[in-house]
Amino acid sequence: MPPTATLEAIKAHQSKVEKDKITPDNLPPCPRCSVESQFFKIHAYRERRFLIIIEMLIKAAYCSLVRFRCPGCGKTFTDYPDFAIPHKHYTRLSITGFSANYVESENMTYQQAVMVDNSAPGYPESDSTDAPTLAPTTIHRWITTLSSFTQTCRTALILLLQENPVSSICRDLARLIIPQRKYKTKQRKKQLIGCRQLVIIEAFFQATFKTSIFTKLAMRCAFN
Ligand SMILES: [Zn+2]
């Protein structure tokens, strides 16, 4: 079972929000008027529902995300804790974990990618919705999303090579192949490779800097 963000991590973020401990420092400068993020002001608190998977059950957990506003032009920016990916309800650990299982396997189908010990994580009966279990198409979409963080990956790669110029990471990235049965279009092939590269870069980044590329770097790159 791929890991999930814990309820404790989500509660810890909520507690930081309530104690006014969330700062705009990790956000990039305003792309419109170049004001540095440290000058951003708090604009709003928005409650977000996250889905975490505990013992094969999908459970909702809530916390607030802080939106900041550029004093120069009024553009707003959301601060994301490291368990959150923009526009996704599932947490970063589930998204990267299930996606990595799929892209790193030779033969796995999307149907198999959602299965853990012969069943897919589901919603408790009392809370059932029209999507009773984690859907194969969800993994397909997660891979598309992860493949879009190209600037984040490039920046992470530069930092890794600065830290260790003889790292094997470039060889590992260049060696990647995706089995032909996994795609029908060139675009999908590119997305699968992009996602697999992110998985490798994240692993090197964790090993080198003891933190995720999603902790600060992805936000700094505006999730591009
Ligand atoms: Zn601005």
mmCIF file of C-alpha atoms and ligand atoms in Angstrom:
data_model
loop_
_atom_site.group_PDB
_atom_site.id
_atom_site.type_symbol
_atom_site.label_atom_id
_atom_site.label_comp_id
_atom_site.label_asym_id
_atom_site.label_seq_id
_atom_site.Cartn_x
_atom_site.Cartn_y
_atom_site.Cartn_z
ATOM 1 C CA MET A 1 0.000 0.000 0.000
ATOM 2 C CA PRO A 2 1.500 3.347 -0.984
ATOM 3 C CA PRO A 3 1.847 5.741 1.949
ATOM 4 C CA THR A 4 -0.711 8.440 2.643
ATOM 5 C CA ALA A 5 -0.497 11.744 4.466
ATOM 6 C CA THR A 6 -1.440 11.186 8.064
ATOM 7 C CA LEU A 7 -4.304 12.778 9.904
ATOM 8 C CA GLU A 8 -1.662 14.136 12.289
ATOM 9 C CA ALA A 9 0.128 15.976 9.446
ATOM 10 C CA ILE A 10 -3.136 17.562 8.346
ATOM 11 C CA LYS A 11 -4.039 18.534 11.915
ATOM 12 C CA ALA A 12 -0.527 19.927 12.421
ATOM 13 C CA HIS A 13 -0.997 22.171 9.398
ATOM 14 C CA GLN A 14 -4.357 23.366 10.712
ATOM 15 C CA SER A 15 -2.735 24.185 14.012
ATOM 16 C CA LYS A 16 -0.034 26.233 12.240
ATOM 17 C CA VAL A 17 -2.748 28.123 10.346
ATOM 18 C CA GLU A 18 -4.595 28.875 13.575
ATOM 19 C CA LYS A 19 -1.408 30.072 15.286
ATOM 20 C CA ASP A 20 -0.603 32.331 12.332
ATOM 21 C CA LYS A 21 2.582 30.399 11.610
ATOM 22 C CA ILE A 22 2.120 30.142 7.831
ATOM 23 C CA THR A 23 4.330 32.628 6.031
ATOM 24 C CA PRO A 24 4.407 33.509 2.310
ATOM 25 C CA ASP A 25 8.206 33.058 2.138
ATOM 26 C CA ASN A 26 8.124 29.844 0.098
ATOM 27 C CA LEU A 27 5.971 31.334 -2.640
ATOM 28 C CA PRO A 28 7.657 32.653 -5.791
ATOM 29 C CA PRO A 29 7.819 36.405 -6.463
ATOM 30 C CA CYS A 30 4.714 37.828 -8.145
ATOM 31 C CA PRO A 31 4.944 36.954 -11.865
ATOM 32 C CA ARG A 32 3.074 40.160 -12.771
ATOM 33 C CA CYS A 33 4.956 42.807 -10.824
ATOM 34 C CA SER A 34 7.983 40.967 -9.339
ATOM 35 C CA VAL A 35 7.148 41.853 -5.720
ATOM 36 C CA GLU A 36 8.985 39.360 -3.459
ATOM 37 C CA SER A 37 6.643 36.964 -1.674
ATOM 38 C CA GLN A 38 7.768 38.050 1.798
ATOM 39 C CA PHE A 39 5.745 41.224 1.227
ATOM 40 C CA PHE A 40 2.540 39.329 0.407
ATOM 41 C CA LYS A 41 -0.382 39.855 2.793
ATOM 42 C CA ILE A 42 -2.845 37.271 4.047
ATOM 43 C CA HIS A 43 -5.905 37.367 1.807
ATOM 44 C CA ALA A 44 -8.154 34.486 2.909
ATOM 45 C CA TYR A 45 -8.361 31.102 4.580
ATOM 46 C CA ARG A 46 -9.981 28.397 2.535
ATOM 47 C CA GLU A 47 -11.082 25.087 4.000
ATOM 48 C CA ARG A 48 -10.001 22.132 1.893
ATOM 49 C CA ARG A 49 -11.061 18.524 2.025
ATOM 50 C CA PHE A 50 -8.271 15.984 1.740
ATOM 51 C CA LEU A 51 -8.703 12.278 1.163
ATOM 52 C CA ILE A 52 -6.421 9.978 3.063
ATOM 53 C CA ILE A 53 -6.308 6.204 2.882
ATOM 54 C CA ILE A 54 -6.232 4.392 6.189
ATOM 55 C CA GLU A 55 -6.414 0.600 6.251
ATOM 56 C CA MET A 56 -7.909 0.513 2.738
ATOM 57 C CA LEU A 57 -10.584 3.054 3.589
ATOM 58 C CA ILE A 58 -10.725 6.486 2.019
ATOM 59 C CA LYS A 59 -11.388 9.074 4.691
ATOM 60 C CA ALA A 60 -11.890 12.813 4.529
ATOM 61 C CA ALA A 61 -9.789 15.189 6.603
ATOM 62 C CA TYR A 62 -10.133 18.950 6.576
ATOM 63 C CA CYS A 63 -7.740 21.816 7.020
ATOM 64 C CA SER A 64 -7.420 25.394 5.900
ATOM 65 C CA LEU A 65 -5.053 26.621 3.232
ATOM 66 C CA VAL A 66 -3.848 30.200 3.378
ATOM 67 C CA ARG A 67 -4.165 32.505 0.409
ATOM 68 C CA PHE A 68 -1.853 35.489 0.137
ATOM 69 C CA ARG A 69 -2.252 38.615 -1.945
ATOM 70 C CA CYS A 70 0.424 40.610 -3.776
ATOM 71 C CA PRO A 71 0.289 44.216 -2.495
ATOM 72 C CA GLY A 72 1.482 45.446 -5.903
ATOM 73 C CA CYS A 73 -1.237 44.084 -8.163
ATOM 74 C CA GLY A 74 -3.671 42.116 -6.022
ATOM 75 C CA LYS A 75 -2.914 38.694 -7.553
ATOM 76 C CA THR A 76 -3.549 35.902 -5.063
ATOM 77 C CA PHE A 77 -1.422 32.839 -4.279
ATOM 78 C CA THR A 78 -2.144 29.720 -2.241
ATOM 79 C CA ASP A 79 0.331 28.288 0.242
ATOM 80 C CA TYR A 80 0.393 24.494 -0.042
ATOM 81 C CA PRO A 81 1.622 22.237 2.765
ATOM 82 C CA ASP A 82 3.877 19.444 1.525
ATOM 83 C CA PHE A 83 1.056 16.871 1.604
ATOM 84 C CA ALA A 84 -1.027 18.890 -0.863
ATOM 85 C CA ILE A 85 -0.910 19.186 -4.637
ATOM 86 C CA PRO A 86 -3.011 21.945 -6.247
ATOM 87 C CA HIS A 87 -6.499 20.857 -7.357
ATOM 88 C CA LYS A 88 -6.080 17.365 -5.882
ATOM 89 C CA HIS A 89 -8.026 15.947 -2.959
ATOM 90 C CA TYR A 90 -5.796 12.940 -2.426
ATOM 91 C CA THR A 91 -2.530 13.699 -0.716
ATOM 92 C CA ARG A 92 0.870 13.942 -2.371
ATOM 93 C CA LEU A 93 2.038 10.653 -0.857
ATOM 94 C CA SER A 94 -0.892 8.704 -2.300
ATOM 95 C CA ILE A 95 -0.605 10.444 -5.660
ATOM 96 C CA THR A 96 3.127 9.839 -6.059
ATOM 97 C CA GLY A 97 2.968 6.352 -4.512
ATOM 98 C CA PHE A 98 0.241 4.898 -6.741
ATOM 99 C CA SER A 99 1.636 6.662 -9.819
ATOM 100 C CA ALA A 100 5.168 5.396 -9.137
ATOM 101 C CA ASN A 101 3.895 1.825 -8.807
ATOM 102 C CA TYR A 102 2.322 2.094 -12.232
ATOM 103 C CA VAL A 103 5.129 3.829 -14.149
ATOM 104 C CA GLU A 104 7.856 1.678 -12.639
ATOM 105 C CA SER A 105 6.193 -1.631 -13.442
ATOM 106 C CA GLU A 106 6.617 -3.488 -16.704
ATOM 107 C CA ASN A 107 3.148 -4.961 -17.023
ATOM 108 C CA MET A 108 0.798 -3.230 -14.629
ATOM 109 C CA THR A 109 -2.546 -1.953 -15.921
ATOM 110 C CA TYR A 110 -4.389 1.012 -14.412
ATOM 111 C CA GLN A 111 -6.902 -1.452 -13.020
ATOM 112 C CA GLN A 112 -4.093 -3.284 -11.236
ATOM 113 C CA ALA A 113 -2.522 -0.006 -10.127
ATOM 114 C CA VAL A 114 -5.410 0.745 -7.753
ATOM 115 C CA MET A 115 -5.418 -2.741 -6.259
ATOM 116 C CA VAL A 116 -3.810 -3.521 -2.956
ATOM 117 C CA ASP A 117 -4.080 -7.154 -1.827
ATOM 118 C CA ASN A 118 -6.869 -7.884 -4.351
ATOM 119 C CA SER A 119 -9.082 -4.910 -3.611
ATOM 120 C CA ALA A 120 -9.062 -1.179 -4.201
ATOM 121 C CA PRO A 121 -9.228 1.343 -1.361
ATOM 122 C CA GLY A 122 -12.860 2.378 -0.910
ATOM 123 C CA TYR A 123 -15.165 4.687 0.945
ATOM 124 C CA PRO A 124 -16.807 3.458 4.137
ATOM 125 C CA GLU A 125 -20.449 2.404 3.544
ATOM 126 C CA SER A 126 -21.821 5.247 5.614
ATOM 127 C CA ASP A 127 -20.035 7.767 3.466
ATOM 128 C CA SER A 128 -20.537 6.154 0.091
ATOM 129 C CA THR A 129 -20.516 8.299 -3.031
ATOM 130 C CA ASP A 130 -20.812 7.616 -6.736
ATOM 131 C CA ALA A 131 -17.110 6.707 -6.712
ATOM 132 C CA PRO A 132 -17.032 3.883 -4.183
ATOM 133 C CA THR A 133 -13.391 2.971 -4.747
ATOM 134 C CA LEU A 134 -10.220 4.555 -6.013
ATOM 135 C CA ALA A 135 -10.703 4.565 -9.806
ATOM 136 C CA PRO A 136 -8.126 3.476 -12.410
ATOM 137 C CA THR A 137 -8.772 6.726 -14.339
ATOM 138 C CA THR A 138 -7.701 8.652 -11.246
ATOM 139 C CA ILE A 139 -4.201 7.163 -11.482
ATOM 140 C CA HIS A 140 -4.146 8.065 -15.184
ATOM 141 C CA ARG A 141 -4.904 11.704 -14.306
ATOM 142 C CA TRP A 142 -2.375 11.781 -11.450
ATOM 143 C CA ILE A 143 0.372 10.745 -13.855
ATOM 144 C CA THR A 144 -0.628 13.569 -16.221
ATOM 145 C CA THR A 145 -0.431 16.039 -13.332
ATOM 146 C CA LEU A 146 2.924 14.774 -12.046
ATOM 147 C CA SER A 147 4.395 14.926 -15.550
ATOM 148 C CA SER A 148 3.552 18.637 -15.734
ATOM 149 C CA PHE A 149 5.985 19.678 -12.982
ATOM 150 C CA THR A 150 8.861 20.068 -15.430
ATOM 151 C CA GLN A 151 10.354 23.244 -13.997
ATOM 152 C CA THR A 152 10.303 21.750 -10.511
ATOM 153 C CA CYS A 153 12.144 18.674 -11.810
ATOM 154 C CA ARG A 154 14.697 20.744 -13.715
ATOM 155 C CA THR A 155 15.413 22.899 -10.667
ATOM 156 C CA ALA A 156 15.700 19.830 -8.425
ATOM 157 C CA LEU A 157 18.117 18.244 -10.883
ATOM 158 C CA ILE A 158 20.327 21.362 -10.891
ATOM 159 C CA LEU A 159 20.420 21.349 -7.074
ATOM 160 C CA LEU A 160 21.240 17.624 -7.003
ATOM 161 C CA LEU A 161 24.103 18.026 -9.467
ATOM 162 C CA GLN A 162 25.473 21.023 -7.557
ATOM 163 C CA GLU A 163 25.458 18.902 -4.410
ATOM 164 C CA ASN A 164 26.947 15.848 -6.102
ATOM 165 C CA PRO A 165 28.441 16.466 -9.563
ATOM 166 C CA VAL A 166 29.230 12.747 -10.027
ATOM 167 C CA SER A 167 25.693 11.593 -9.187
ATOM 168 C CA SER A 168 24.364 8.741 -11.331
ATOM 169 C CA ILE A 169 21.021 10.506 -11.722
ATOM 170 C CA CYS A 170 21.557 11.690 -15.322
ATOM 171 C CA ARG A 171 22.411 8.146 -16.374
ATOM 172 C CA ASP A 172 19.331 6.842 -14.565
ATOM 173 C CA LEU A 173 17.088 9.423 -16.237
ATOM 174 C CA ALA A 174 18.544 8.798 -19.688
ATOM 175 C CA ARG A 175 18.049 5.047 -19.374
ATOM 176 C CA LEU A 176 14.306 5.258 -18.825
ATOM 177 C CA ILE A 177 12.064 3.315 -21.123
ATOM 178 C CA ILE A 178 8.312 2.894 -21.019
ATOM 179 C CA PRO A 179 6.863 -0.342 -22.411
ATOM 180 C CA GLN A 180 5.035 0.338 -25.668
ATOM 181 C CA ARG A 181 1.847 -1.324 -24.459
ATOM 182 C CA LYS A 182 1.395 1.518 -21.938
ATOM 183 C CA TYR A 183 0.712 4.268 -24.475
ATOM 184 C CA LYS A 184 -0.981 4.887 -27.796
ATOM 185 C CA THR A 185 0.184 8.434 -28.429
ATOM 186 C CA LYS A 186 3.524 10.222 -28.301
ATOM 187 C CA GLN A 187 2.042 12.697 -25.864
ATOM 188 C CA ARG A 188 1.136 9.951 -23.392
ATOM 189 C CA LYS A 189 4.591 8.428 -23.734
ATOM 190 C CA LYS A 190 6.087 11.811 -22.851
ATOM 191 C CA GLN A 191 3.818 12.083 -19.799
ATOM 192 C CA LEU A 192 4.752 8.604 -18.583
ATOM 193 C CA ILE A 193 8.448 9.404 -18.967
ATOM 194 C CA GLY A 194 7.970 12.769 -17.241
ATOM 195 C CA CYS A 195 6.223 11.095 -14.314
ATOM 196 C CA ARG A 196 8.895 8.425 -14.045
ATOM 197 C CA GLN A 197 11.609 11.081 -14.094
ATOM 198 C CA LEU A 198 9.855 12.894 -11.266
ATOM 199 C CA VAL A 199 9.758 9.686 -9.225
ATOM 200 C CA ILE A 200 13.520 9.213 -9.687
ATOM 201 C CA ILE A 201 14.364 12.852 -9.002
ATOM 202 C CA GLU A 202 12.191 12.783 -5.872
ATOM 203 C CA ALA A 203 13.999 9.679 -4.590
ATOM 204 C CA PHE A 204 17.435 11.256 -5.150
ATOM 205 C CA PHE A 205 16.222 14.519 -3.620
ATOM 206 C CA GLN A 206 14.904 12.722 -0.522
ATOM 207 C CA ALA A 207 18.159 10.803 -0.154
ATOM 208 C CA THR A 208 20.332 13.895 -0.635
ATOM 209 C CA PHE A 209 18.420 16.670 1.106
ATOM 210 C CA LYS A 210 16.200 14.604 3.458
ATOM 211 C CA THR A 211 13.119 16.394 2.185
ATOM 212 C CA SER A 212 10.640 16.173 -0.674
ATOM 213 C CA ILE A 213 10.698 18.324 -3.805
ATOM 214 C CA PHE A 214 7.142 19.184 -2.747
ATOM 215 C CA THR A 215 8.141 20.664 0.565
ATOM 216 C CA LYS A 216 9.262 24.039 -0.807
ATOM 217 C CA LEU A 217 10.695 23.645 -4.263
ATOM 218 C CA ALA A 218 7.462 22.847 -6.136
ATOM 219 C CA MET A 219 5.734 25.851 -4.583
ATOM 220 C CA ARG A 220 8.731 28.040 -5.392
ATOM 221 C CA CYS A 221 8.377 26.852 -9.014
ATOM 222 C CA ALA A 222 4.633 27.622 -8.878
ATOM 223 C CA PHE A 223 3.898 23.908 -9.488
ATOM 224 C CA ASN A 224 5.244 24.134 -13.013
HETATM 225 ZN ZN ZN B 1 1.899 41.497 -8.144
#
